PDB file of C-alpha atoms in Angstrom:
ATOM      1  CA  MET F   1      10.590 -21.742  15.281  1.00  0.00           C
ATOM      2  CA  ALA F   2       8.107 -19.350  16.890  1.00  0.00           C
ATOM      3  CA  MET F   3       7.084 -16.096  15.258  1.00  0.00           C
ATOM      4  CA  ALA F   4       8.749 -13.045  16.818  1.00  0.00           C
ATOM      5  CA  THR F   5       6.588 -10.757  18.889  1.00  0.00           C
ATOM      6  CA  GLY F   6       7.084  -7.139  19.799  1.00  0.00           C
ATOM      7  CA  LYS F   7       7.428  -3.890  17.894  1.00  0.00           C
ATOM      8  CA  SER F   8       8.582  -3.225  14.370  1.00  0.00           C
ATOM      9  CA  ASN F   9      10.439  -0.441  12.631  1.00  0.00           C
ATOM     10  CA  ALA F  10      10.932   0.721   9.056  1.00  0.00           C
ATOM     11  CA  LYS F  11      13.970  -1.449   8.328  1.00  0.00           C
ATOM     12  CA  HIS F  12      11.746  -4.547   8.582  1.00  0.00           C
ATOM     13  CA  ILE F  13       9.065  -3.418   6.096  1.00  0.00           C
ATOM     14  CA  ARG F  14       8.955  -4.998   2.634  1.00  0.00           C
ATOM     15  CA  VAL F  15       7.012  -3.470  -0.265  1.00  0.00           C
ATOM     16  CA  LYS F  16       6.078  -5.648  -3.222  1.00  0.00           C
ATOM     17  CA  MET F  17       4.320  -4.332  -6.339  1.00  0.00           C
ATOM     18  CA  ASP F  18       3.226  -5.875  -9.622  1.00  0.00           C
ATOM     19  CA  ASP F  19       4.935  -4.615 -12.750  1.00  0.00           C
ATOM     20  CA  SER F  20       3.196  -4.497 -16.143  1.00  0.00           C
ATOM     21  CA  VAL F  21       3.573  -8.263 -16.788  1.00  0.00           C
ATOM     22  CA  PRO F  22       2.081  -8.486 -13.982  1.00  0.00           C
ATOM     23  CA  THR F  23       4.789 -10.051 -11.814  1.00  0.00           C
ATOM     24  CA  LEU F  24       5.087  -9.211  -8.117  1.00  0.00           C
ATOM     25  CA  ARG F  25       8.451  -7.473  -7.548  1.00  0.00           C
ATOM     26  CA  ASP F  26      10.191  -6.662  -4.264  1.00  0.00           C
ATOM     27  CA  ILE F  27      10.879  -2.921  -4.618  1.00  0.00           C
ATOM     28  CA  SER F  28      11.829  -2.409  -0.960  1.00  0.00           C
ATOM     29  CA  ALA F  29      15.394  -1.314  -1.736  1.00  0.00           C
ATOM     30  CA  SER F  30      14.059   1.836  -3.411  1.00  0.00           C
ATOM     31  CA  VAL F  31      11.265   2.666  -0.968  1.00  0.00           C
ATOM     32  CA  ALA F  32      11.946   5.210   1.773  1.00  0.00           C
ATOM     33  CA  ASN F  33       8.353   5.558   2.950  1.00  0.00           C
ATOM     34  CA  VAL F  34       4.967   4.005   2.345  1.00  0.00           C
ATOM     35  CA  SER F  35       2.100   5.992   3.838  1.00  0.00           C
ATOM     36  CA  GLY F  36      -1.617   5.488   4.137  1.00  0.00           C
ATOM     37  CA  VAL F  37      -1.409   1.694   4.369  1.00  0.00           C
ATOM     38  CA  GLY F  38      -4.767   0.486   5.612  1.00  0.00           C
ATOM     39  CA  LEU F  39      -8.448   1.281   5.411  1.00  0.00           C
ATOM     40  CA  THR F  40     -10.299   4.461   6.319  1.00  0.00           C
ATOM     41  CA  TYR F  41     -14.081   4.177   6.447  1.00  0.00           C
ATOM     42  CA  ALA F  42     -16.299   7.101   5.464  1.00  0.00           C
ATOM     43  CA  GLU F  43     -18.246   8.456   8.446  1.00  0.00           C
ATOM     44  CA  GLN F  44     -21.895   9.404   8.041  1.00  0.00           C
ATOM     45  CA  ASP F  45     -23.486  11.516  10.775  1.00  0.00           C
ATOM     46  CA  VAL F  46     -26.844   9.955  11.708  1.00  0.00           C
ATOM     47  CA  THR F  47     -27.499  11.979  14.852  1.00  0.00           C
ATOM     48  CA  GLY F  48     -31.134  12.533  15.787  1.00  0.00           C
ATOM     49  CA  TYR F  49     -32.514  15.474  17.755  1.00  0.00           C
ATOM     50  CA  SER F  50     -32.960  13.400  20.901  1.00  0.00           C
ATOM     51  CA  ASP F  51     -29.496  11.776  20.832  1.00  0.00           C
ATOM     52  CA  GLY F  52     -27.171  12.765  23.664  1.00  0.00           C
ATOM     53  CA  VAL F  53     -24.074  12.436  21.501  1.00  0.00           C
ATOM     54  CA  ILE F  54     -23.274  12.574  17.788  1.00  0.00           C
ATOM     55  CA  ASN F  55     -23.859   9.148  16.180  1.00  0.00           C
ATOM     56  CA  PHE F  56     -22.171   7.763  13.092  1.00  0.00           C
ATOM     57  CA  THR F  57     -22.474   4.860  10.725  1.00  0.00           C
ATOM     58  CA  LEU F  58     -19.566   3.751   8.614  1.00  0.00           C
ATOM     59  CA  GLY F  59     -19.704   3.748   4.832  1.00  0.00           C
ATOM     60  CA  PHE F  60     -17.316   2.471   2.207  1.00  0.00           C
ATOM     61  CA  PRO F  61     -13.594   2.237   2.980  1.00  0.00           C
ATOM     62  CA  SER F  62     -10.886   4.092   1.098  1.00  0.00           C
ATOM     63  CA  SER F  63      -7.266   3.047   0.775  1.00  0.00           C
ATOM     64  CA  GLU F  64      -5.092   5.565  -1.035  1.00  0.00           C
ATOM     65  CA  ILE F  65      -1.405   4.790  -0.575  1.00  0.00           C
ATOM     66  CA  GLU F  66       1.688   6.837  -1.373  1.00  0.00           C
ATOM     67  CA  VAL F  67       5.090   5.260  -1.936  1.00  0.00           C
ATOM     68  CA  THR F  68       8.224   7.424  -1.999  1.00  0.00           C
ATOM     69  CA  GLY F  69      11.951   6.890  -2.248  1.00  0.00           C
ATOM     70  CA  PRO F  70      15.079   7.451  -4.300  1.00  0.00           C
ATOM     71  CA  ILE F  71      14.704   7.140  -8.076  1.00  0.00           C
ATOM     72  CA  ASP F  72      15.953   3.642  -8.925  1.00  0.00           C
ATOM     73  CA  ASN F  73      15.837   2.318 -12.492  1.00  0.00           C
ATOM     74  CA  THR F  74      17.254  -1.130 -11.707  1.00  0.00           C
ATOM     75  CA  ALA F  75      15.709  -3.677 -14.075  1.00  0.00           C
ATOM     76  CA  THR F  76      12.678  -5.485 -12.558  1.00  0.00           C
ATOM     77  CA  THR F  77      13.224  -4.354  -8.925  1.00  0.00           C
ATOM     78  CA  GLY F  78      13.711  -0.584  -9.067  1.00  0.00           C
ATOM     79  CA  ALA F  79      10.584   1.188  -7.883  1.00  0.00           C
ATOM     80  CA  TYR F  80      10.849   3.725 -10.731  1.00  0.00           C
ATOM     81  CA  THR F  81      11.089   0.875 -13.254  1.00  0.00           C
ATOM     82  CA  VAL F  82       8.027  -0.862 -11.805  1.00  0.00           C
ATOM     83  CA  PHE F  83       5.847   2.230 -11.374  1.00  0.00           C
ATOM     84  CA  LYS F  84       6.664   3.737 -14.797  1.00  0.00           C
ATOM     85  CA  SER F  85       5.471   0.482 -16.390  1.00  0.00           C
ATOM     86  CA  ILE F  86       2.010   0.724 -14.790  1.00  0.00           C
ATOM     87  CA  VAL F  87       1.277   4.417 -14.194  1.00  0.00           C
ATOM     88  CA  GLY F  88      -2.062   5.338 -15.750  1.00  0.00           C
ATOM     89  CA  LEU F  89      -2.851   1.797 -16.917  1.00  0.00           C
ATOM     90  CA  GLN F  90      -6.219   0.213 -16.231  1.00  0.00           C
ATOM     91  CA  THR F  91      -5.900  -2.847 -18.461  1.00  0.00           C
ATOM     92  CA  THR F  92      -5.473  -5.039 -15.384  1.00  0.00           C
ATOM     93  CA  THR F  93      -5.202  -4.593 -11.635  1.00  0.00           C
ATOM     94  CA  TYR F  94      -1.821  -4.571  -9.921  1.00  0.00           C
ATOM     95  CA  THR F  95      -1.145  -6.264  -6.597  1.00  0.00           C
ATOM     96  CA  LEU F  96       0.462  -4.305  -3.776  1.00  0.00           C
ATOM     97  CA  GLU F  97       1.694  -6.170  -0.720  1.00  0.00           C
ATOM     98  CA  VAL F  98       3.247  -4.471   2.300  1.00  0.00           C
ATOM     99  CA  GLN F  99       4.810  -6.845   4.824  1.00  0.00           C
ATOM    100  CA  PHE F 100       5.678  -5.748   8.348  1.00  0.00           C
ATOM    101  CA  GLY F 101       8.462  -7.785   9.934  1.00  0.00           C
ATOM    102  CA  VAL F 102       8.521  -7.876  13.704  1.00  0.00           C
ATOM    103  CA  ARG F 103      12.067  -7.355  15.015  1.00  0.00           C
ATOM    104  CA  ALA F 104      13.420  -9.012  11.831  1.00  0.00           C
ATOM    105  CA  ALA F 105      12.715  -9.400   8.127  1.00  0.00           C
ATOM    106  CA  PRO F 106       9.092 -10.414   7.476  1.00  0.00           C
ATOM    107  CA  ALA F 107       8.455 -14.078   8.221  1.00  0.00           C
ATOM    108  CA  THR F 108       5.476 -16.412   8.166  1.00  0.00           C
ATOM    109  CA  GLY F 109       2.768 -15.084  10.478  1.00  0.00           C
ATOM    110  CA  ASP F 110       3.931 -11.433  10.501  1.00  0.00           C
ATOM    111  CA  PRO F 111       1.359  -8.754   9.550  1.00  0.00           C
ATOM    112  CA  ASN F 112       0.801  -7.728   5.955  1.00  0.00           C
ATOM    113  CA  PHE F 113      -1.624  -5.654   3.899  1.00  0.00           C
ATOM    114  CA  THR F 114      -2.494  -6.532   0.326  1.00  0.00           C
ATOM    115  CA  GLY F 115      -4.868  -5.396  -2.389  1.00  0.00           C
ATOM    116  CA  GLU F 116      -5.388  -4.627  -6.055  1.00  0.00           C
ATOM    117  CA  TYR F 117      -4.403  -1.097  -7.097  1.00  0.00           C
ATOM    118  CA  TYR F 118      -3.855   1.268  -9.986  1.00  0.00           C
ATOM    119  CA  CYS F 119      -0.914   3.667 -10.050  1.00  0.00           C
ATOM    120  CA  SER F 120      -2.624   7.003 -10.679  1.00  0.00           C
ATOM    121  CA  SER F 121       0.458   9.201 -10.400  1.00  0.00           C
ATOM    122  CA  LEU F 122       4.245   8.957 -10.644  1.00  0.00           C
ATOM    123  CA  LYS F 123       6.223  12.128  -9.974  1.00  0.00           C
ATOM    124  CA  LEU F 124       9.983  12.649 -10.119  1.00  0.00           C
ATOM    125  CA  ASN F 125      11.358  15.310  -7.810  1.00  0.00           C
ATOM    126  CA  GLY F 126      14.401  17.568  -8.128  1.00  0.00           C
ATOM    127  CA  ASP F 127      16.023  15.994  -5.079  1.00  0.00           C
ATOM    128  CA  GLY F 128      16.366  12.619  -6.830  1.00  0.00           C
ATOM    129  CA  THR F 129      13.256  11.074  -5.335  1.00  0.00           C
ATOM    130  CA  TYR F 130       9.949   9.830  -6.721  1.00  0.00           C
ATOM    131  CA  SER F 131       6.421   9.623  -5.351  1.00  0.00           C
ATOM    132  CA  ALA F 132       3.788   7.186  -6.599  1.00  0.00           C
ATOM    133  CA  ARG F 133       0.098   7.304  -5.704  1.00  0.00           C
ATOM    134  CA  LEU F 134      -1.861   4.050  -5.609  1.00  0.00           C
ATOM    135  CA  VAL F 135      -5.654   3.813  -5.543  1.00  0.00           C
ATOM    136  CA  PRO F 136      -7.896   0.734  -5.195  1.00  0.00           C
ATOM    137  CA  ALA F 137      -8.572  -0.866  -8.572  1.00  0.00           C
ATOM    138  CA  SER F 138     -11.491  -3.149  -7.873  1.00  0.00           C
ATOM    139  CA  GLY F 139     -14.583  -3.511  -5.744  1.00  0.00           C
ATOM    140  CA  THR F 140     -12.677  -5.951  -3.545  1.00  0.00           C
ATOM    141  CA  VAL F 141     -11.519  -4.391  -0.276  1.00  0.00           C
ATOM    142  CA  PRO F 142      -7.761  -4.675   0.382  1.00  0.00           C
ATOM    143  CA  THR F 143      -7.096  -6.931   3.344  1.00  0.00           C
ATOM    144  CA  TYR F 144      -5.060  -7.192   6.489  1.00  0.00           C
ATOM    145  CA  GLY F 145      -3.509 -10.611   6.848  1.00  0.00           C
ATOM    146  CA  THR F 146      -0.313 -12.402   7.636  1.00  0.00           C
ATOM    147  CA  VAL F 147       2.768 -13.264   5.618  1.00  0.00           C
ATOM    148  CA  ALA F 148       2.401 -16.778   4.173  1.00  0.00           C
TER     149      ALA F 148
END
């Protein structure tokens, strides 16, 4: 069967996050938005007096990600359950994987983004939602790839 091609939308995104064991858990059912997925490289202006246009070189990448959704304390798969078990911990790194299904649930060959992160913040909001901030946890750059 050939991989689907075309455009995606939010209903075909899957978010997986390590809990404190660490075991990768599919927390997609309690994720309403995941933002900042990807890499942003620092820009350093290296323009000289005789340059006709501003020149840049690229420095180190950053990859801060925010995950939000309804508070869900379901054992092992609720995002609140997973994030509360790792927030503020640096005893190990925690894998984040975001899979982007194309016109269907993620399948082999569809795009994904994965890396090792720490959960630096978990906030519960008065409207019944949470927000978790994830920051890179190692010197290894998170990667774009495909679902295996």
